[in-house]
Amino acid sequence: MEDRKSMVPKLPTNENLTDLIKCYNFAAIKHKNQRRKDLEATPYINHPIGVANILTEEGGIYDLDVIKAAVLHDTVEDTDTTFEEIEENFGPKVRSIVAEVTDDKNLSKMERKKQQIEHAKRSSFEAKLVKLGDKLYNLRDLDCQTPVGWTEERVEEYFIWAKQVIDQMRGTNLALEAKLDELFSKHILE
Ligand SMILES: Nc1nc2c(ncn2[C@@H]2O[C@H](COP(=O)(O)OP(=O)(O)O)[C@@H](OP(=O)(O)OP(=O)(O)O)[C@H]2O)c(=O)[nH]1
Ligand SMILES: [Mn+2]
């Protein structure tokens, strides 16, 4: 008689699914001690997960390397994660997208803000998508609530700066850009 074990149907392994779960798990562990700057101190991981969700649900983007990069986009900038670790676990493509959207924390805040505007234009298509999702998520947050310690003026300055970044990458994803434009016209007086 056949061994009972061998009669259990074997499910096909779904590499895409397991890779994606590994990616969410990696980001959740890395951001575990970090909170957003809202009154409720929302877990930081809500942000990268939300950015990935904007890309799939609103941007119609299904490139897995882009989605993984969105989930991981703040790990190197804000935690002890290295680019080598990203490459070891998720490959060179994801590493390079994450690298493109990572600010150099050695620079002054003003210099970093200036560099984002300059880098936006020559970024890859994939990095631009992550940037669009990142900015849309953060601007929606600002539209609903002023982060703890921020003045109204700082919020409005962020809108003006974010528009300068987005204006460098027009024609990347029209659906996401239209949603960003609604927020810009609400907050930036021409
Ligand atoms: N709107 C908003 N932002 C919050 C909140 N909590 C944390 N952040 C993060 O703050 C950053 C925006 O604030 P800044 O003053 O520009 O940057 P800072 O973190 O260097 O102080 C964003 O970083 P980032 O994602 O790396 O984007 P960016 O620096 O490219 O804008 C955003 O994710 C929150 O409650 N609301
Ligand atoms: Mn971000």
CSV table of C-alpha atoms and ligand atoms in Angstrom, one decimal:
chain,number,residue,atom,x,y,z
A,1,MET,CA,0.0,0.0,0.0
A,2,GLU,CA,1.1,3.5,-0.7
A,3,ASP,CA,2.5,5.5,2.1
A,4,ARG,CA,-0.2,8.0,3.3
A,5,LYS,CA,2.2,10.9,3.2
A,6,SER,CA,2.9,10.5,-0.5
A,7,MET,CA,-0.9,10.6,-1.2
A,8,VAL,CA,-1.1,14.2,0.2
A,9,PRO,CA,-1.2,16.4,-3.0
A,10,LYS,CA,1.8,18.5,-3.3
A,11,LEU,CA,1.0,22.2,-3.8
A,12,PRO,CA,3.2,23.9,-6.3
A,13,THR,CA,5.6,26.3,-4.6
A,14,ASN,CA,4.8,29.9,-5.5
A,15,GLU,CA,8.1,31.7,-5.6
A,16,ASN,CA,6.6,35.1,-6.2
A,17,LEU,CA,4.4,34.8,-3.2
A,18,THR,CA,7.1,33.5,-0.8
A,19,ASP,CA,9.5,36.2,-2.0
A,20,LEU,CA,6.9,38.9,-1.4
A,21,ILE,CA,6.1,37.7,2.1
A,22,LYS,CA,9.8,37.5,2.9
A,23,CYS,CA,10.1,41.1,1.7
A,24,TYR,CA,7.2,42.4,3.9
A,25,ASN,CA,8.6,40.4,6.9
A,26,PHE,CA,12.1,41.8,6.4
A,27,ALA,CA,10.7,45.4,6.3
A,28,ALA,CA,8.5,44.8,9.3
A,29,ILE,CA,11.4,43.5,11.4
A,30,LYS,CA,13.7,46.4,10.3
A,31,HIS,CA,11.1,49.1,11.1
A,32,LYS,CA,9.8,47.4,14.3
A,33,ASN,CA,10.9,50.2,16.6
A,34,GLN,CA,9.9,53.1,14.4
A,35,ARG,CA,6.7,55.1,14.5
A,36,ARG,CA,5.1,57.7,12.2
A,37,LYS,CA,4.9,61.2,13.4
A,38,ASP,CA,1.1,61.3,13.8
A,39,LEU,CA,-0.7,61.7,17.1
A,40,GLU,CA,-1.4,58.0,17.3
A,41,ALA,CA,2.2,57.1,16.6
A,42,THR,CA,1.2,54.6,13.9
A,43,PRO,CA,3.7,51.8,13.3
A,44,TYR,CA,6.1,53.0,10.6
A,45,ILE,CA,5.7,49.9,8.5
A,46,ASN,CA,2.1,51.1,7.6
A,47,HIS,CA,3.9,53.6,5.3
A,48,PRO,CA,6.0,51.3,3.1
A,49,ILE,CA,3.1,48.8,2.9
A,50,GLY,CA,0.7,51.6,2.0
A,51,VAL,CA,3.1,52.9,-0.7
A,52,ALA,CA,3.2,49.4,-2.2
A,53,ASN,CA,-0.6,49.2,-2.0
A,54,ILE,CA,-0.9,52.6,-3.8
A,55,LEU,CA,1.2,51.2,-6.6
A,56,THR,CA,-0.9,48.1,-7.2
A,57,GLU,CA,-4.4,49.4,-6.4
A,58,GLU,CA,-4.1,52.9,-7.8
A,59,GLY,CA,-1.2,52.8,-10.2
A,60,GLY,CA,-1.9,49.4,-11.8
A,61,ILE,CA,1.8,48.5,-11.3
A,62,TYR,CA,2.5,44.8,-11.0
A,63,ASP,CA,6.3,44.7,-11.5
A,64,LEU,CA,7.4,42.7,-8.5
A,65,ASP,CA,10.8,44.3,-8.2
A,66,VAL,CA,9.0,47.7,-8.0
A,67,ILE,CA,6.6,46.5,-5.4
A,68,LYS,CA,9.5,45.0,-3.3
A,69,ALA,CA,11.5,48.2,-3.6
A,70,ALA,CA,8.4,50.1,-2.4
A,71,VAL,CA,8.1,47.9,0.6
A,72,LEU,CA,11.9,48.3,1.3
A,73,HIS,CA,12.2,51.9,0.2
A,74,ASP,CA,12.9,53.4,3.7
A,75,THR,CA,14.9,50.5,5.2
A,76,VAL,CA,18.4,51.8,4.3
A,77,GLU,CA,17.6,55.4,4.9
A,78,ASP,CA,15.9,54.9,8.3
A,79,THR,CA,17.3,51.7,9.8
A,80,ASP,CA,20.5,49.7,10.1
A,81,THR,CA,19.8,47.9,6.8
A,82,THR,CA,22.7,47.9,4.2
A,83,PHE,CA,22.4,47.8,0.4
A,84,GLU,CA,24.4,44.5,0.5
A,85,GLU,CA,21.7,43.0,2.7
A,86,ILE,CA,19.0,44.1,0.2
A,87,GLU,CA,20.9,42.6,-2.7
A,88,GLU,CA,21.6,39.3,-0.8
A,89,ASN,CA,17.9,38.8,0.0
A,90,PHE,CA,16.1,40.4,-3.0
A,91,GLY,CA,18.6,40.7,-5.8
A,92,PRO,CA,20.5,43.5,-7.7
A,93,LYS,CA,17.4,45.0,-9.4
A,94,VAL,CA,15.6,45.7,-6.1
A,95,ARG,CA,18.9,46.9,-4.6
A,96,SER,CA,19.4,49.5,-7.3
A,97,ILE,CA,15.8,50.8,-7.1
A,98,VAL,CA,16.1,51.2,-3.3
A,99,ALA,CA,19.5,52.9,-3.8
A,100,GLU,CA,17.9,55.4,-6.2
A,101,VAL,CA,15.2,56.4,-3.7
A,102,THR,CA,17.5,56.5,-0.7
A,103,ASP,CA,18.6,60.0,0.5
A,104,ASP,CA,22.3,60.4,1.6
A,105,LYS,CA,21.9,61.1,5.3
A,106,ASN,CA,25.5,62.5,5.4
A,107,LEU,CA,24.2,65.6,3.6
A,108,SER,CA,22.4,68.5,5.2
A,109,LYS,CA,18.6,68.4,5.1
A,110,MET,CA,18.6,71.3,2.6
A,111,GLU,CA,21.1,69.6,0.3
A,112,ARG,CA,19.1,66.3,0.5
A,113,LYS,CA,15.9,68.2,-0.5
A,114,LYS,CA,17.8,69.8,-3.4
A,115,GLN,CA,19.3,66.5,-4.5
A,116,GLN,CA,15.8,64.8,-4.7
A,117,ILE,CA,14.7,67.5,-7.2
A,118,GLU,CA,17.9,67.0,-9.2
A,119,HIS,CA,17.9,63.2,-9.1
A,120,ALA,CA,14.2,62.8,-9.9
A,121,LYS,CA,14.6,63.5,-13.6
A,122,ARG,CA,17.4,61.1,-14.3
A,123,SER,CA,16.0,58.3,-12.1
A,124,SER,CA,14.9,55.0,-13.7
A,125,PHE,CA,11.2,54.4,-14.5
A,126,GLU,CA,11.0,52.0,-11.6
A,127,ALA,CA,12.5,54.4,-9.1
A,128,LYS,CA,10.1,57.1,-10.3
A,129,LEU,CA,7.1,54.9,-9.6
A,130,VAL,CA,8.3,54.3,-6.0
A,131,LYS,CA,8.8,58.1,-5.6
A,132,LEU,CA,5.3,58.8,-6.9
A,133,GLY,CA,3.8,56.3,-4.4
A,134,ASP,CA,6.0,57.6,-1.5
A,135,LYS,CA,5.0,61.3,-2.1
A,136,LEU,CA,1.3,60.5,-2.6
A,137,TYR,CA,1.2,58.6,0.7
A,138,ASN,CA,3.0,61.3,2.6
A,139,LEU,CA,1.0,64.2,1.1
A,140,ARG,CA,-2.2,62.3,1.9
A,141,ASP,CA,-1.0,62.1,5.5
A,142,LEU,CA,-0.2,65.8,5.6
A,143,ASP,CA,-3.6,66.6,4.0
A,144,CYS,CA,-5.3,64.8,6.9
A,145,GLN,CA,-3.1,65.6,9.8
A,146,THR,CA,-0.1,67.8,10.7
A,147,PRO,CA,2.8,65.7,12.1
A,148,VAL,CA,3.7,66.2,15.7
A,149,GLY,CA,6.1,69.1,16.0
A,150,TRP,CA,5.4,70.5,12.5
A,151,THR,CA,4.1,74.0,11.8
A,152,GLU,CA,1.4,74.7,9.2
A,153,GLU,CA,4.2,76.5,7.3
A,154,ARG,CA,6.4,73.4,7.2
A,155,VAL,CA,3.5,71.4,5.9
A,156,GLU,CA,2.9,73.9,3.0
A,157,GLU,CA,6.6,74.0,2.3
A,158,TYR,CA,6.6,70.2,2.0
A,159,PHE,CA,3.8,70.4,-0.6
A,160,ILE,CA,5.8,73.0,-2.6
A,161,TRP,CA,9.0,71.0,-2.5
A,162,ALA,CA,7.2,67.7,-3.3
A,163,LYS,CA,5.6,69.3,-6.4
A,164,GLN,CA,9.1,70.4,-7.6
A,165,VAL,CA,10.2,66.7,-7.3
A,166,ILE,CA,7.1,65.3,-9.0
A,167,ASP,CA,7.4,67.9,-11.8
A,168,GLN,CA,10.7,66.3,-12.8
A,169,MET,CA,9.1,63.0,-13.5
A,170,ARG,CA,5.9,63.8,-15.4
A,171,GLY,CA,4.6,61.2,-17.8
A,172,THR,CA,5.6,58.3,-15.5
A,173,ASN,CA,2.1,57.1,-14.3
A,174,LEU,CA,-0.8,59.4,-15.2
A,175,ALA,CA,-3.2,57.9,-12.6
A,176,LEU,CA,-0.8,58.6,-9.7
A,177,GLU,CA,0.1,62.0,-11.1
A,178,ALA,CA,-3.5,63.1,-11.4
A,179,LYS,CA,-4.0,62.2,-7.7
A,180,LEU,CA,-0.9,64.2,-6.7
A,181,ASP,CA,-2.1,67.1,-8.8
A,182,GLU,CA,-5.4,67.2,-6.9
A,183,LEU,CA,-3.5,67.6,-3.6
A,184,PHE,CA,-1.1,70.2,-5.1
A,185,SER,CA,-4.0,72.3,-6.3
A,186,LYS,CA,-5.7,72.1,-2.9
A,187,HIS,CA,-2.6,73.2,-1.0
A,188,ILE,CA,-0.5,75.3,-3.4
A,189,LEU,CA,-1.9,78.7,-4.4
A,190,GLU,CA,-0.8,79.6,-7.9
B,1,LIG,N1,3.6,63.2,6.2
B,1,LIG,C1,4.1,62.5,7.1
B,1,LIG,N2,5.4,62.1,7.0
B,1,LIG,C2,5.9,61.3,8.0
B,1,LIG,C3,5.1,61.0,9.1
B,1,LIG,N3,5.9,60.2,10.0
B,1,LIG,C4,7.1,60.1,9.4
B,1,LIG,N4,7.1,60.7,8.2
B,1,LIG,C5,8.2,60.8,7.3
B,1,LIG,O1,8.8,62.1,7.3
B,1,LIG,C6,9.4,62.4,6.1
B,1,LIG,C7,9.1,63.8,5.7
B,1,LIG,O2,9.6,64.7,6.6
B,1,LIG,P1,10.8,65.6,6.3
B,1,LIG,O3,10.9,66.7,7.3
B,1,LIG,O4,10.8,66.0,4.9
B,1,LIG,O5,12.0,64.6,6.5
B,1,LIG,P2,12.8,64.1,7.8
B,1,LIG,O6,12.2,62.7,8.1
B,1,LIG,O7,14.2,64.0,7.4
B,1,LIG,O8,12.5,65.0,8.9
B,1,LIG,C8,9.0,61.4,5.1
B,1,LIG,O9,10.1,60.6,4.8
B,1,LIG,P3,10.3,59.8,3.4
B,1,LIG,O10,9.2,58.8,3.3
B,1,LIG,O11,11.7,59.3,3.4
B,1,LIG,O12,10.0,60.8,2.3
B,1,LIG,P4,10.7,62.1,1.8
B,1,LIG,O13,11.8,62.4,2.8
B,1,LIG,O14,11.2,61.8,0.5
B,1,LIG,O15,9.7,63.2,1.8
B,1,LIG,C9,7.9,60.6,5.8
B,1,LIG,O16,7.8,59.3,5.5
B,1,LIG,C10,3.8,61.4,9.2
B,1,LIG,O17,3.0,61.2,10.2
B,1,LIG,N5,3.3,62.2,8.2
B,2,MN,MN,8.9,56.9,2.4
